[in-house]
mmCIF file of C-alpha atoms in Angstrom:
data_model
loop_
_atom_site.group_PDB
_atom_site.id
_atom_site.type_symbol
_atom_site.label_atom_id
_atom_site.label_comp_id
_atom_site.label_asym_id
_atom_site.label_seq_id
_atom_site.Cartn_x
_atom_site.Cartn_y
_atom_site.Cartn_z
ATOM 1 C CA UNK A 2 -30.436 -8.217 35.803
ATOM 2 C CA UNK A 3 -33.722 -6.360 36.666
ATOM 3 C CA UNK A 4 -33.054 -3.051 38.377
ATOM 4 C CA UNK A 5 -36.144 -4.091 41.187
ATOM 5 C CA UNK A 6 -36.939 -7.039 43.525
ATOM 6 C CA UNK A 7 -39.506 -9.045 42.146
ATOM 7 C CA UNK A 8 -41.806 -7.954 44.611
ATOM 8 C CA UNK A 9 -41.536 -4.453 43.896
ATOM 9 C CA UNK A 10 -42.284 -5.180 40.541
ATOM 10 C CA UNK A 11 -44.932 -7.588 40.981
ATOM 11 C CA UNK A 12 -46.783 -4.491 43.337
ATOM 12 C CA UNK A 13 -45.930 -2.444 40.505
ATOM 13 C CA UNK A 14 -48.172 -4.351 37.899
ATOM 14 C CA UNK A 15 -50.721 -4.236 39.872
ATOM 15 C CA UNK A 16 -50.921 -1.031 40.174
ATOM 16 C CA UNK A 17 -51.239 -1.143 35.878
ATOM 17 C CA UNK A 18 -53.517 -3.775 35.932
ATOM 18 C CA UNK A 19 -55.962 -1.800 38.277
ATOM 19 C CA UNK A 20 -55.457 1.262 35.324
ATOM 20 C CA UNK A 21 -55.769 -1.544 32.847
ATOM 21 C CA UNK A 22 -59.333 -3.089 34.307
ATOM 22 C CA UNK A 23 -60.793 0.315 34.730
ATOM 23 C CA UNK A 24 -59.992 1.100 31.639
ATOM 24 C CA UNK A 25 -61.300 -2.017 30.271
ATOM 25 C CA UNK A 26 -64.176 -1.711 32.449
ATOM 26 C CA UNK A 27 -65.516 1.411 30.583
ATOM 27 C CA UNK A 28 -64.695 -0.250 27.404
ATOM 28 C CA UNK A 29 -66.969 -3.244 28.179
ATOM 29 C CA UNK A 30 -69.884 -2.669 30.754
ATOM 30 C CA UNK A 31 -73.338 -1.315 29.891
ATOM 31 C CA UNK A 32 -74.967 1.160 32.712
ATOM 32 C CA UNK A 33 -74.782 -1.044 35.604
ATOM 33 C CA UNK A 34 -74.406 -4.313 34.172
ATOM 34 C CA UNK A 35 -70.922 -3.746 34.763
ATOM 35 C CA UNK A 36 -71.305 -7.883 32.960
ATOM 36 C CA UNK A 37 -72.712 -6.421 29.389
ATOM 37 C CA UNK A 38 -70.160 -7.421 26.898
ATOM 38 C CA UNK A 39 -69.583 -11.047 28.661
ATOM 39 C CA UNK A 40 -73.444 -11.430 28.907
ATOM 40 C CA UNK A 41 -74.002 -10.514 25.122
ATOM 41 C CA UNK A 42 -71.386 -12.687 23.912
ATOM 42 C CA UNK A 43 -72.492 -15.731 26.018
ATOM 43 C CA UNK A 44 -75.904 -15.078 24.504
ATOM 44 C CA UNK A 45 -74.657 -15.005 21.278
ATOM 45 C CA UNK A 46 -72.280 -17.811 21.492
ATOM 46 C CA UNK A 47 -75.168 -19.938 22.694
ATOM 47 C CA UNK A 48 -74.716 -20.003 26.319
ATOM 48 C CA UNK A 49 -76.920 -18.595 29.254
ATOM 49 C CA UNK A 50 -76.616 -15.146 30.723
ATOM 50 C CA UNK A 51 -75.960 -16.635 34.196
ATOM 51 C CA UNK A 52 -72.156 -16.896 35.600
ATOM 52 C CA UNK A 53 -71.675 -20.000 33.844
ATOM 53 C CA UNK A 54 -72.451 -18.901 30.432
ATOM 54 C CA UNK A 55 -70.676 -15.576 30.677
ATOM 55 C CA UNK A 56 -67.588 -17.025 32.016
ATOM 56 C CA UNK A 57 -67.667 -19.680 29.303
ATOM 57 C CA UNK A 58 -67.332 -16.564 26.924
ATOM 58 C CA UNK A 59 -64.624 -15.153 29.474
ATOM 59 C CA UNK A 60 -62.534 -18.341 28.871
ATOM 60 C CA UNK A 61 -62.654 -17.582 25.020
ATOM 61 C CA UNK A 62 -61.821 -14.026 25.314
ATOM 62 C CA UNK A 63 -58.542 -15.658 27.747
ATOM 63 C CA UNK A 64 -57.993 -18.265 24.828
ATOM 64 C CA UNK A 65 -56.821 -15.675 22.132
ATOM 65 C CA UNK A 66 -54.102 -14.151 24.385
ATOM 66 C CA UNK A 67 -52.898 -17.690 25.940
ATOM 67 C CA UNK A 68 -52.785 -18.568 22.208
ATOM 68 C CA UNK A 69 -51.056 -15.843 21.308
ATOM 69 C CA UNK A 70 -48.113 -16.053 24.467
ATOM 70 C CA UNK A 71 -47.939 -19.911 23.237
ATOM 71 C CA UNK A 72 -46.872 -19.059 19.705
ATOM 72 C CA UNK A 73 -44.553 -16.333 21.016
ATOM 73 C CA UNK A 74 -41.169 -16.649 22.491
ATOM 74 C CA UNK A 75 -40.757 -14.170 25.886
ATOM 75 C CA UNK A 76 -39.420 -11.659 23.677
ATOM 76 C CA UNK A 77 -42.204 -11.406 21.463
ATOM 77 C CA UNK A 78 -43.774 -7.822 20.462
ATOM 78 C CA UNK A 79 -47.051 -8.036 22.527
ATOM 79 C CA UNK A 80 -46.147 -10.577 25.116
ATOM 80 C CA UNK A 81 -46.757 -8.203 28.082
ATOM 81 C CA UNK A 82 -50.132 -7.147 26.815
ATOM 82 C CA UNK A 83 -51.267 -10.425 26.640
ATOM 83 C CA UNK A 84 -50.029 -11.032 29.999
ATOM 84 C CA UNK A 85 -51.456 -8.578 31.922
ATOM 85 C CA UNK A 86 -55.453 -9.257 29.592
ATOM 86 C CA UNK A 87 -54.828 -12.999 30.879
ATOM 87 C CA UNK A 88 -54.252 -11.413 34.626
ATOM 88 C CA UNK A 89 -57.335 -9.087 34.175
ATOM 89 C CA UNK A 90 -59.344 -11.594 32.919
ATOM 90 C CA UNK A 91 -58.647 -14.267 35.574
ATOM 91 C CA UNK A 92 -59.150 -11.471 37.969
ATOM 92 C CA UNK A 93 -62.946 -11.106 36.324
ATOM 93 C CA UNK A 94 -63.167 -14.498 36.196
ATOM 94 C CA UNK A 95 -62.779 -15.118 40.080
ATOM 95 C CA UNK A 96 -65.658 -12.577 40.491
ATOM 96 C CA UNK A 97 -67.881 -14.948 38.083
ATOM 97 C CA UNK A 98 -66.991 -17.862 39.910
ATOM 98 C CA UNK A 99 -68.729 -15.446 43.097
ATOM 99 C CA UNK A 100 -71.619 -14.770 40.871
ATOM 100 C CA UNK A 101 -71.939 -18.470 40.603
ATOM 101 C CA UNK A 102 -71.844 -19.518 43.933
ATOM 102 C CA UNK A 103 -74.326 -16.509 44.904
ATOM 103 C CA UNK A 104 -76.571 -18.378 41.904
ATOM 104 C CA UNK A 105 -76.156 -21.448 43.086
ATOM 105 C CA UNK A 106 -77.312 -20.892 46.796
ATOM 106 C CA UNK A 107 -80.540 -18.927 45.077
ATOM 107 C CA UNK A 108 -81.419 -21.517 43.520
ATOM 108 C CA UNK A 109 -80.777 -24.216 46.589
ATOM 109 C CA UNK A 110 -82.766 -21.290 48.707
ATOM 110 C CA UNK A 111 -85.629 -21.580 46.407
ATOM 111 C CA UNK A 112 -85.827 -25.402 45.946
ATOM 112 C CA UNK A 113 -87.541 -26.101 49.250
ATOM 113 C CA UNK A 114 -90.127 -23.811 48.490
ATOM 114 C CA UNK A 115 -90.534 -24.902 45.104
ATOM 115 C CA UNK A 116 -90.547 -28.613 45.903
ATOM 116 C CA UNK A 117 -93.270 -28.329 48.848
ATOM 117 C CA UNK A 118 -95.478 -26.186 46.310
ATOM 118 C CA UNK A 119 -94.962 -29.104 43.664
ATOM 119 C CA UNK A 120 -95.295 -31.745 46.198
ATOM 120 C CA UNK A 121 -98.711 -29.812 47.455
ATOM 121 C CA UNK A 122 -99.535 -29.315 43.900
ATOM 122 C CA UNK A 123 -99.008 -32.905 42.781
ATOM 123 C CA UNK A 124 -100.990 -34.195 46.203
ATOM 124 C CA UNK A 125 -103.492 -32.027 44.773
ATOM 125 C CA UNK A 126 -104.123 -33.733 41.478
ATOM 126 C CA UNK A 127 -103.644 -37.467 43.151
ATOM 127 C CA UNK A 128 -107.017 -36.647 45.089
ATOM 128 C CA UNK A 129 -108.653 -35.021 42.254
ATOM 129 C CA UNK A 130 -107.848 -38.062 39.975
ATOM 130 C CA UNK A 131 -108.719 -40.350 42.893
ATOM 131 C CA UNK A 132 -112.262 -38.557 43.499
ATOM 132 C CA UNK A 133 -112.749 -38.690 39.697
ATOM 133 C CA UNK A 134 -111.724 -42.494 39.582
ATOM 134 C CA UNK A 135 -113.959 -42.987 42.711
ATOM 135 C CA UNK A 136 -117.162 -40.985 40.415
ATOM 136 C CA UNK A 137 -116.381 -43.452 37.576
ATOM 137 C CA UNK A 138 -116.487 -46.490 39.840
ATOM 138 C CA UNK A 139 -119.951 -45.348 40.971
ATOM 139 C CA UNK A 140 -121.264 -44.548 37.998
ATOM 140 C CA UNK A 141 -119.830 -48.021 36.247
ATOM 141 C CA UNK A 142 -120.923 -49.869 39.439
ATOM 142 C CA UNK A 143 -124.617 -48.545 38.443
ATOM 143 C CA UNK A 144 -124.611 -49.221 34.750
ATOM 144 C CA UNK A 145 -123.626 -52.822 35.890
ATOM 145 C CA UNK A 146 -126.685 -52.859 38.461
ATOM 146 C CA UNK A 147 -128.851 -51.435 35.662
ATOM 147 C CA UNK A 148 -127.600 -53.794 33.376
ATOM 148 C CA UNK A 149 -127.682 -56.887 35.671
ATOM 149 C CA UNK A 150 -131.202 -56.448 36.690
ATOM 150 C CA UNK A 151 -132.666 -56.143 32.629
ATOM 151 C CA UNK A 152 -131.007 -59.799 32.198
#
């Protein structure tokens, strides 16, 4: 039987994992895109350099390790380190899924101005094409007078 409670222990890998991200932090972030690595790979793995792409390259980097604790019983060599990269990564993860919602309500804040510019911009060309349909009209209406009064 384990020597601590499970909460004791649980507080305990924490306390790794934090040693474990920071260290994995350095490893992967660029300056301050603290994002680099993820962004990169997205790119390179097809996929935008927003949230969404990056933490479609997150889930890949997650897929090795789950793969790897699937194929491995409990007392597998490696099974810890691929539990605590699966916690680290989830933990990056939920900040991606933050990224994304701050995304998402950037673009929704910009869509109102965008539409009313397109809507402006579209009224815009309606009258245009209307004044140049209007010209035509004239100018046809003429030719037919012209025409009309030759016979």
């Amino acid at each position: 039987m384990c020597s601590k409670h499970m909460s004791e222990f649980v507080c305990q890998q924490l306390d790794e994992l934090e040693a474990l991200f920071k260290k994995k932090h350095e490893q992967y972030s660029s300056g301050a895109d603290e994002l680099a690595n993820f962004r990169r790979g997205a790119l390179l793995n097809g996929h935008g350099d927003d949230a969404e792409g990056m933490f479609e390259e997150l889930k890949a980097y997650m897929a090795k390790h789950i793969a790897f604790v699937y194929t491995h019983d409990i007392h597998g060599d490696k099974i810890a380190e691929s539990l605590k990269d699966i916690a680290v990564y989830s933990l990056i993860g939920l900040y991606m899924a933050e990224l994304a919602k701050a995304e998402d309500e950037e673009t929704y804040s910009l869509g109102p101005c965008l539409d009313s510019a397109l809507i402006a911009a579209a009224n815009k060309s309606i009258k245009a094409f209307r004044n140049l349909q209007n010209e035509l009209n004239s100018g046809n209406s003429v030719q037919k007078s012209n025409e009309d009064a030759e016979k």
